[in-house]
Amino acid sequence: MSDIRLNRLANVLVNYSTKVKAGDWVHFNANWQAIPLVKEVVAYILRAGGNPSVVLESADLNEVFMAQASETQLQWTPPLDMHMIKNANVWIIIEAPENTRAMSNIDPSRQQMRNLAYEKWMETYSKRSASGELRWVMTNYPCQALAQEAEMSLADYENFIYQATFADQVDPVKYWRNIHDEQERLVAWLMGKKTISIRGPHADIMLSVAGRKFINSDGDQNMPSGEIFTSPVEESVNGWVSFSYPAIYQGVAVEGVRLEFEHGRVVNASAEKNEPFLLKMLDTDEGSRFLGELGIGTNYGITRFTKNILFDEKIGGTFHLALGNGFGEAGGENESSIHWDLITDATKETEMHADGELFYKDGRFVV
């Protein structure tokens, strides 16, 4: 018998997050382990009059490609991927990897080369997402690998996911609308502010948000969600940040990351673990040493780090910076084939000021 919470999550993805309507082309990228959720989502899409297409993926197959492809093959962009990102109305991504560390032994230069192959793809995605022409959402299906990463049993991890997405409630859409309203209040307060400073044991940094917009992430693109974010003015960032949580990107965990910025650019970078990977990613392209995002986590229901960025960047009492591609909808202009979120704790002796006015202290908003 299907878990009713799975059905509710599918309803949220189709009827709240992406608002599928008749005639929409709805494309899936999903790991094969997520088929139970894919089936529920497809049923809701059909009821809404949409037209679904599904590509099932495997971490093992991706690892084979990355390990054995020639340089020419790594630099090839699949035409089907380009056609989808140019034409689909809705894109749904459901992750359920067999192995979260499948890429750990892949040479960073090969991953860098693969990222560059998707530069035009990323540009198209960013523009269509920013304009609202492409509606998309990403979520996770509970599986053993993600449960192990989170140091939970599968049953506990299922409860964790359904609680974080409110699929354990009779009307999860109502809960997401309440989150939208509260975050809209915060976004309205920040509107028109020009400078943000963050000072605490993990950061001493200042940046400009003049002319930029804070976005209310209320579950329409990430599920779960719970953050407000913007793209800083690219050359305005000065100071340093150390990240208290491991920074996981493309299956590689980089620990103890510290970045120093001058005029927006990372000028010094170090890590306690996997530093060569960090440095290689920073040199991916011209935009990879600049920030594409400042985000503040608002979901206090996510109380633990699970080594999964979809959840971890939303943890209440944290903020994150993303290296690379910015958000056009926020006014961001930085272009890069990477977008790498790095998260740090802000619950102790940490203050954020906007134009000199305190608005966040020790993990909580004070406005």
Short mmCIF file of C-alpha atoms in Angstrom, two decimals:
data_model
loop_
_atom_site.label_atom_id
_atom_site.label_comp_id
_atom_site.label_asym_id
_atom_site.label_seq_id
_atom_site.Cartn_x
_atom_site.Cartn_y
_atom_site.Cartn_z
CA MET A 1 0.00 0.00 0.00
CA SER A 2 1.33 3.44 -0.95
CA ASP A 3 2.27 5.78 1.89
CA ILE A 4 -0.33 8.58 2.01
CA ARG A 5 2.51 11.02 2.71
CA LEU A 6 4.02 10.16 -0.67
CA ASN A 7 0.72 11.02 -2.33
CA ARG A 8 0.54 14.33 -0.47
CA LEU A 9 4.11 15.21 -1.48
CA ALA A 10 3.25 14.52 -5.12
CA ASN A 11 0.24 16.80 -4.83
CA VAL A 12 2.42 19.60 -3.45
CA LEU A 13 4.98 19.21 -6.26
CA VAL A 14 2.37 19.37 -9.03
CA ASN A 15 -0.33 21.66 -7.70
CA TYR A 16 1.66 24.02 -5.44
CA SER A 17 5.33 24.07 -6.43
CA THR A 18 5.00 23.98 -10.23
CA LYS A 19 1.28 24.66 -10.74
CA VAL A 20 0.97 22.31 -13.71
CA LYS A 21 -1.78 23.23 -16.13
CA ALA A 22 -3.32 21.67 -19.21
CA GLY A 23 -0.93 21.37 -22.13
CA ASP A 24 2.27 21.82 -20.11
CA TRP A 25 5.28 19.72 -21.05
CA VAL A 26 6.48 18.41 -17.68
CA HIS A 27 9.92 16.79 -17.80
CA PHE A 28 11.39 14.62 -15.04
CA ASN A 29 14.96 13.81 -14.17
CA ALA A 30 14.73 11.16 -11.46
CA ASN A 31 16.88 8.44 -10.01
CA TRP A 32 15.43 5.01 -10.70
CA GLN A 33 14.96 4.41 -6.97
CA ALA A 34 12.40 7.24 -6.89
CA ILE A 35 9.88 5.45 -9.16
CA PRO A 36 7.24 5.18 -6.37
CA LEU A 37 7.17 8.99 -6.11
CA VAL A 38 7.44 9.44 -9.89
CA LYS A 39 4.31 7.31 -10.35
CA GLU A 40 2.34 9.47 -7.89
CA VAL A 41 3.55 12.68 -9.55
CA VAL A 42 2.73 11.43 -13.06
CA ALA A 43 -0.82 10.64 -11.92
CA TYR A 44 -1.29 14.20 -10.64
CA ILE A 45 0.20 15.65 -13.85
CA LEU A 46 -2.24 13.66 -15.96
CA ARG A 47 -5.16 14.84 -13.84
CA ALA A 48 -3.99 18.44 -14.39
CA GLY A 49 -3.86 17.89 -18.17
CA GLY A 50 -0.05 17.99 -18.43
CA ASN A 51 2.19 15.91 -20.66
CA PRO A 52 4.93 14.09 -18.71
CA SER A 53 8.28 12.81 -19.98
CA VAL A 54 10.68 10.92 -17.71
CA VAL A 55 14.43 10.28 -17.76
CA LEU A 56 15.57 7.79 -15.13
CA GLU A 57 19.14 8.15 -13.92
CA SER A 58 21.72 6.23 -11.91
CA ALA A 59 24.71 7.41 -9.87
CA ASP A 60 26.57 4.29 -11.03
CA LEU A 61 26.03 5.15 -14.71
CA ASN A 62 27.11 8.75 -14.13
CA GLU A 63 30.30 7.50 -12.47
CA VAL A 64 31.07 5.22 -15.43
CA PHE A 65 30.73 8.15 -17.81
CA MET A 66 32.86 10.50 -15.73
CA ALA A 67 35.57 7.89 -15.26
CA GLN A 68 35.81 6.58 -18.82
CA ALA A 69 34.72 9.36 -21.20
CA SER A 70 37.36 10.98 -23.41
CA GLU A 71 37.93 14.73 -23.22
CA THR A 72 35.85 15.15 -26.37
CA GLN A 73 33.00 13.18 -24.82
CA LEU A 74 33.21 15.16 -21.57
CA GLN A 75 32.88 18.37 -23.58
CA TRP A 76 29.76 17.13 -25.43
CA THR A 77 26.39 18.54 -24.43
CA PRO A 78 23.53 16.09 -25.15
CA PRO A 79 21.08 17.66 -27.65
CA LEU A 80 18.15 16.22 -25.72
CA ASP A 81 19.25 18.11 -22.61
CA MET A 82 19.44 21.36 -24.57
CA HIS A 83 16.06 20.76 -26.22
CA MET A 84 14.44 20.14 -22.84
CA ILE A 85 15.87 23.21 -21.12
CA LYS A 86 14.84 25.40 -24.08
CA ASN A 87 11.29 24.10 -24.44
CA ALA A 88 9.85 22.37 -21.36
CA ASN A 89 7.27 24.30 -19.33
CA VAL A 90 7.97 22.44 -16.09
CA TRP A 91 11.04 20.57 -14.85
CA ILE A 92 10.89 18.24 -11.84
CA ILE A 93 14.06 16.74 -10.33
CA ILE A 94 13.79 13.85 -7.86
CA GLU A 95 17.05 12.72 -6.30
CA ALA A 96 17.54 9.31 -4.67
CA PRO A 97 21.18 8.31 -5.26
CA GLU A 98 22.45 4.79 -4.76
CA ASN A 99 25.79 6.20 -3.57
CA THR A 100 26.32 9.82 -2.53
CA ARG A 101 30.08 9.49 -2.93
CA ALA A 102 30.13 7.94 -6.40
CA MET A 103 32.23 10.82 -7.79
CA SER A 104 34.77 11.00 -4.95
CA ASN A 105 37.65 9.53 -6.97
CA ILE A 106 36.95 11.42 -10.20
CA ASP A 107 39.74 13.86 -11.11
CA PRO A 108 38.46 17.41 -10.42
CA SER A 109 39.70 18.53 -13.85
CA ARG A 110 37.26 16.08 -15.46
CA GLN A 111 34.37 17.47 -13.43
CA GLN A 112 35.50 20.97 -14.37
CA MET A 113 35.47 19.99 -18.05
CA ARG A 114 31.96 18.52 -17.71
CA ASN A 115 30.72 21.69 -16.03
CA LEU A 116 32.00 23.75 -18.95
CA ALA A 117 30.08 21.54 -21.39
CA TYR A 118 26.88 22.76 -19.72
CA GLU A 119 27.73 26.46 -19.81
CA LYS A 120 25.14 27.29 -22.52
CA TRP A 121 22.66 24.95 -20.86
CA MET A 122 23.12 26.81 -17.55
CA GLU A 123 22.70 30.17 -19.27
CA THR A 124 19.42 29.06 -20.85
CA TYR A 125 18.16 27.56 -17.60
CA SER A 126 18.99 30.74 -15.63
CA LYS A 127 17.19 33.03 -18.08
CA ARG A 128 14.06 30.88 -18.39
CA SER A 129 13.88 30.31 -14.63
CA ALA A 130 14.31 34.02 -13.88
CA SER A 131 11.57 35.00 -16.35
CA GLY A 132 9.14 32.36 -15.03
CA GLU A 133 9.03 30.71 -18.44
CA LEU A 134 10.40 27.53 -16.83
CA ARG A 135 8.76 26.41 -13.60
CA TRP A 136 10.80 23.84 -11.71
CA VAL A 137 11.15 22.06 -8.41
CA MET A 138 13.70 19.72 -6.85
CA THR A 139 13.04 17.23 -4.08
CA ASN A 140 14.41 14.01 -2.57
CA TYR A 141 12.91 10.57 -2.34
CA PRO A 142 13.93 8.79 0.90
CA CYS A 143 16.50 6.09 0.15
CA GLN A 144 19.18 4.18 2.02
CA ALA A 145 22.13 6.25 0.78
CA LEU A 146 20.62 9.56 1.89
CA ALA A 147 19.55 8.01 5.19
CA GLN A 148 23.11 6.80 5.78
CA GLU A 149 24.53 10.24 4.99
CA ALA A 150 22.14 11.73 7.54
CA GLU A 151 23.10 8.99 10.04
CA MET A 152 19.50 7.83 10.32
CA SER A 153 17.59 4.65 9.72
CA LEU A 154 15.50 4.65 6.54
CA ALA A 155 12.29 4.84 8.59
CA ASP A 156 13.58 7.84 10.56
CA TYR A 157 14.77 9.51 7.37
CA GLU A 158 11.36 9.04 5.74
CA ASN A 159 9.79 10.77 8.74
CA PHE A 160 12.40 13.53 8.48
CA ILE A 161 11.61 14.20 4.80
CA TYR A 162 7.85 14.12 5.19
CA GLN A 163 8.02 16.38 8.24
CA ALA A 164 10.29 18.88 6.45
CA THR A 165 7.93 19.01 3.44
CA PHE A 166 4.77 19.01 5.61
CA ALA A 167 3.59 15.90 3.78
CA ASP A 168 2.78 14.51 7.23
CA GLN A 169 -0.02 17.09 7.48
CA VAL A 170 -3.52 16.68 6.07
CA ASP A 171 -3.16 19.96 4.12
CA PRO A 172 0.56 20.60 3.42
CA VAL A 173 -0.25 23.36 0.92
CA LYS A 174 -1.72 25.43 3.77
CA TYR A 175 1.55 25.19 5.70
CA TRP A 176 3.59 26.33 2.71
CA ARG A 177 1.32 29.31 2.20
CA ASN A 178 1.89 30.33 5.84
CA ILE A 179 5.67 30.12 5.30
CA HIS A 180 5.26 32.27 2.20
CA ASP A 181 3.45 34.97 4.21
CA GLU A 182 6.07 35.16 6.99
CA GLN A 183 8.99 35.26 4.58
CA GLU A 184 7.24 37.88 2.45
CA ARG A 185 7.26 40.15 5.52
CA LEU A 186 11.06 39.75 5.82
CA VAL A 187 11.61 40.32 2.11
CA ALA A 188 9.50 43.49 2.27
CA TRP A 189 11.60 44.82 5.16
CA LEU A 190 14.84 44.24 3.23
CA MET A 191 13.53 45.87 0.05
CA GLY A 192 15.60 48.90 -0.92
CA LYS A 193 18.45 48.16 1.48
CA LYS A 194 21.91 48.74 0.04
CA THR A 195 24.50 47.02 2.23
CA ILE A 196 24.57 43.84 4.32
CA SER A 197 27.25 43.10 6.90
CA ILE A 198 27.72 39.80 8.73
CA ARG A 199 30.01 39.58 11.74
CA GLY A 200 30.61 36.69 14.11
CA PRO A 201 32.99 33.84 14.87
CA HIS A 202 32.60 32.48 11.34
CA ALA A 203 32.46 35.68 9.31
CA ASP A 204 33.46 39.29 8.93
CA ILE A 205 32.09 40.28 5.58
CA MET A 206 30.32 43.17 3.89
CA LEU A 207 28.53 43.25 0.55
CA SER A 208 26.18 45.37 -1.47
CA VAL A 209 22.63 44.42 -2.41
CA ALA A 210 21.83 47.78 -3.99
CA GLY A 211 19.36 47.27 -6.80
CA ARG A 212 19.05 43.58 -5.94
CA LYS A 213 15.94 41.75 -4.79
CA PHE A 214 15.56 39.23 -1.98
CA ILE A 215 13.61 36.18 -3.12
CA ASN A 216 11.03 34.40 -0.99
CA SER A 217 11.85 30.69 -1.34
CA ASP A 218 8.58 29.19 -0.18
CA GLY A 219 8.55 25.76 -1.83
CA ASP A 220 7.99 26.66 -5.46
CA GLN A 221 11.47 25.54 -6.55
CA ASN A 222 12.97 23.59 -3.65
CA MET A 223 10.91 21.12 -1.66
CA PRO A 224 11.44 21.47 1.22
CA SER A 225 12.23 25.15 1.28
CA GLY A 226 12.47 27.89 3.86
CA GLU A 227 14.99 30.60 3.00
CA ILE A 228 15.29 34.11 1.67
CA PHE A 229 18.11 34.82 -0.76
CA THR A 230 19.58 37.31 -3.17
CA SER A 231 22.55 37.77 -5.50
CA PRO A 232 25.05 40.31 -4.12
CA VAL A 233 26.51 43.01 -6.35
CA GLU A 234 29.32 41.02 -7.91
CA GLU A 235 32.36 43.20 -7.16
CA SER A 236 31.16 44.46 -3.77
CA VAL A 237 32.07 41.56 -1.48
CA ASN A 238 34.93 42.15 0.97
CA GLY A 239 35.98 40.14 4.01
CA TRP A 240 36.22 36.51 5.00
CA VAL A 241 33.96 33.56 5.83
CA SER A 242 34.72 30.15 7.32
CA PHE A 243 32.15 27.43 6.78
CA SER A 244 31.27 25.28 9.77
CA TYR A 245 29.59 22.53 7.74
CA PRO A 246 31.18 20.34 5.06
CA ALA A 247 30.70 21.79 1.57
CA ILE A 248 29.51 18.94 -0.66
CA TYR A 249 29.57 19.40 -4.42
CA GLN A 250 29.26 16.78 -7.14
CA GLY A 251 29.69 14.03 -4.56
CA VAL A 252 32.88 15.45 -3.03
CA ALA A 253 32.90 16.65 0.60
CA VAL A 254 35.21 19.60 1.25
CA GLU A 255 35.67 20.35 4.95
CA GLY A 256 36.96 23.36 6.86
CA VAL A 257 36.57 25.80 3.96
CA ARG A 258 37.72 29.39 4.46
CA LEU A 259 37.36 32.06 1.76
CA GLU A 260 38.69 35.61 1.61
CA PHE A 261 37.17 38.18 -0.77
CA GLU A 262 38.48 41.39 -2.25
CA HIS A 263 36.28 43.46 -4.55
CA GLY A 264 33.99 40.47 -4.97
CA ARG A 265 36.60 37.92 -5.95
CA VAL A 266 37.92 35.00 -3.88
CA VAL A 267 41.61 35.86 -3.45
CA ASN A 268 42.49 33.22 -0.84
CA ALA A 269 40.90 29.82 -0.29
CA SER A 270 41.78 26.92 1.95
CA ALA A 271 40.22 23.70 3.22
CA GLU A 272 41.15 21.09 5.79
CA LYS A 273 39.99 18.27 3.53
CA ASN A 274 39.88 18.05 -0.30
CA GLU A 275 41.46 21.46 -0.80
CA PRO A 276 42.66 20.58 -4.36
CA PHE A 277 39.02 20.01 -5.38
CA LEU A 278 38.02 23.39 -3.93
CA LEU A 279 40.79 25.19 -5.81
CA LYS A 280 39.95 23.41 -9.06
CA MET A 281 36.29 24.36 -8.84
CA LEU A 282 37.23 27.97 -8.11
CA ASP A 283 39.10 28.04 -11.41
CA THR A 284 36.27 26.55 -13.47
CA ASP A 285 35.57 29.79 -15.33
CA GLU A 286 35.65 33.58 -14.97
CA GLY A 287 32.60 33.65 -12.72
CA SER A 288 33.43 30.81 -10.33
CA ARG A 289 35.42 32.99 -7.88
CA PHE A 290 32.52 35.44 -7.46
CA LEU A 291 29.37 35.04 -5.38
CA GLY A 292 26.07 34.23 -7.00
CA GLU A 293 24.05 34.07 -3.78
CA LEU A 294 23.60 35.11 -0.18
CA GLY A 295 20.93 32.99 1.49
CA ILE A 296 19.51 32.88 5.03
CA GLY A 297 17.91 29.65 6.24
CA THR A 298 14.48 30.04 7.88
CA ASN A 299 13.27 26.46 8.32
CA TYR A 300 13.69 25.83 12.05
CA GLY A 301 11.98 22.47 11.59
CA ILE A 302 15.19 21.19 9.95
CA THR A 303 17.27 20.84 13.08
CA ARG A 304 20.22 18.77 11.91
CA PHE A 305 22.83 18.70 9.16
CA THR A 306 22.22 15.76 6.82
CA LYS A 307 24.93 16.31 4.18
CA ASN A 308 22.19 17.15 1.70
CA ILE A 309 22.20 20.71 0.39
CA LEU A 310 18.49 20.68 -0.42
CA PHE A 311 17.80 20.48 3.31
CA ASP A 312 20.96 21.88 4.85
CA GLU A 313 20.86 25.32 3.24
CA LYS A 314 17.39 25.82 4.76
CA ILE A 315 18.43 25.10 8.38
CA GLY A 316 17.12 27.89 10.60
CA GLY A 317 20.02 29.74 12.19
CA THR A 318 22.40 29.39 9.24
CA PHE A 319 23.41 31.43 6.24
CA HIS A 320 25.03 30.30 3.03
CA LEU A 321 27.04 31.78 0.20
CA ALA A 322 27.10 30.29 -3.27
CA LEU A 323 30.09 30.50 -5.55
CA GLY A 324 29.30 30.93 -9.24
CA ASN A 325 26.12 31.51 -11.13
CA GLY A 326 23.80 34.23 -9.88
CA PHE A 327 20.01 34.54 -9.98
CA GLY A 328 18.62 36.75 -12.72
CA GLU A 329 15.33 37.07 -10.83
CA ALA A 330 17.28 38.67 -7.95
CA GLY A 331 19.19 40.96 -10.32
CA GLY A 332 22.31 38.78 -10.31
CA GLU A 333 24.68 39.20 -13.22
CA ASN A 334 27.41 36.67 -12.45
CA GLU A 335 27.62 33.85 -14.98
CA SER A 336 29.28 30.52 -14.28
CA SER A 337 28.76 26.85 -15.00
CA ILE A 338 28.90 26.15 -11.24
CA HIS A 339 26.62 27.11 -8.37
CA TRP A 340 28.07 25.80 -5.10
CA ASP A 341 26.36 26.52 -1.78
CA LEU A 342 28.54 26.66 1.34
CA ILE A 343 26.83 26.83 4.74
CA THR A 344 27.84 28.18 8.13
CA ASP A 345 26.28 28.40 11.57
CA ALA A 346 25.01 31.78 12.72
CA THR A 347 23.47 30.93 16.10
CA LYS A 348 26.28 32.24 18.34
CA GLU A 349 27.55 35.81 18.64
CA THR A 350 26.53 36.57 15.05
CA GLU A 351 24.86 39.73 13.83
CA MET A 352 23.62 40.90 10.45
CA HIS A 353 23.00 44.56 9.71
CA ALA A 354 21.25 46.13 6.71
CA ASP A 355 22.33 49.71 6.09
CA GLY A 356 23.63 49.69 9.65
CA GLU A 357 20.37 48.46 11.22
CA LEU A 358 20.38 45.15 13.10
CA PHE A 359 17.94 42.68 11.55
CA TYR A 360 19.33 39.27 12.55
CA LYS A 361 21.05 38.11 15.72
CA ASP A 362 22.25 34.69 16.85
CA GLY A 363 20.21 32.73 14.35
CA ARG A 364 16.94 34.68 14.55
CA PHE A 365 15.39 37.63 12.76
CA VAL A 366 14.78 40.59 15.07
CA VAL A 367 12.57 42.73 12.80
#
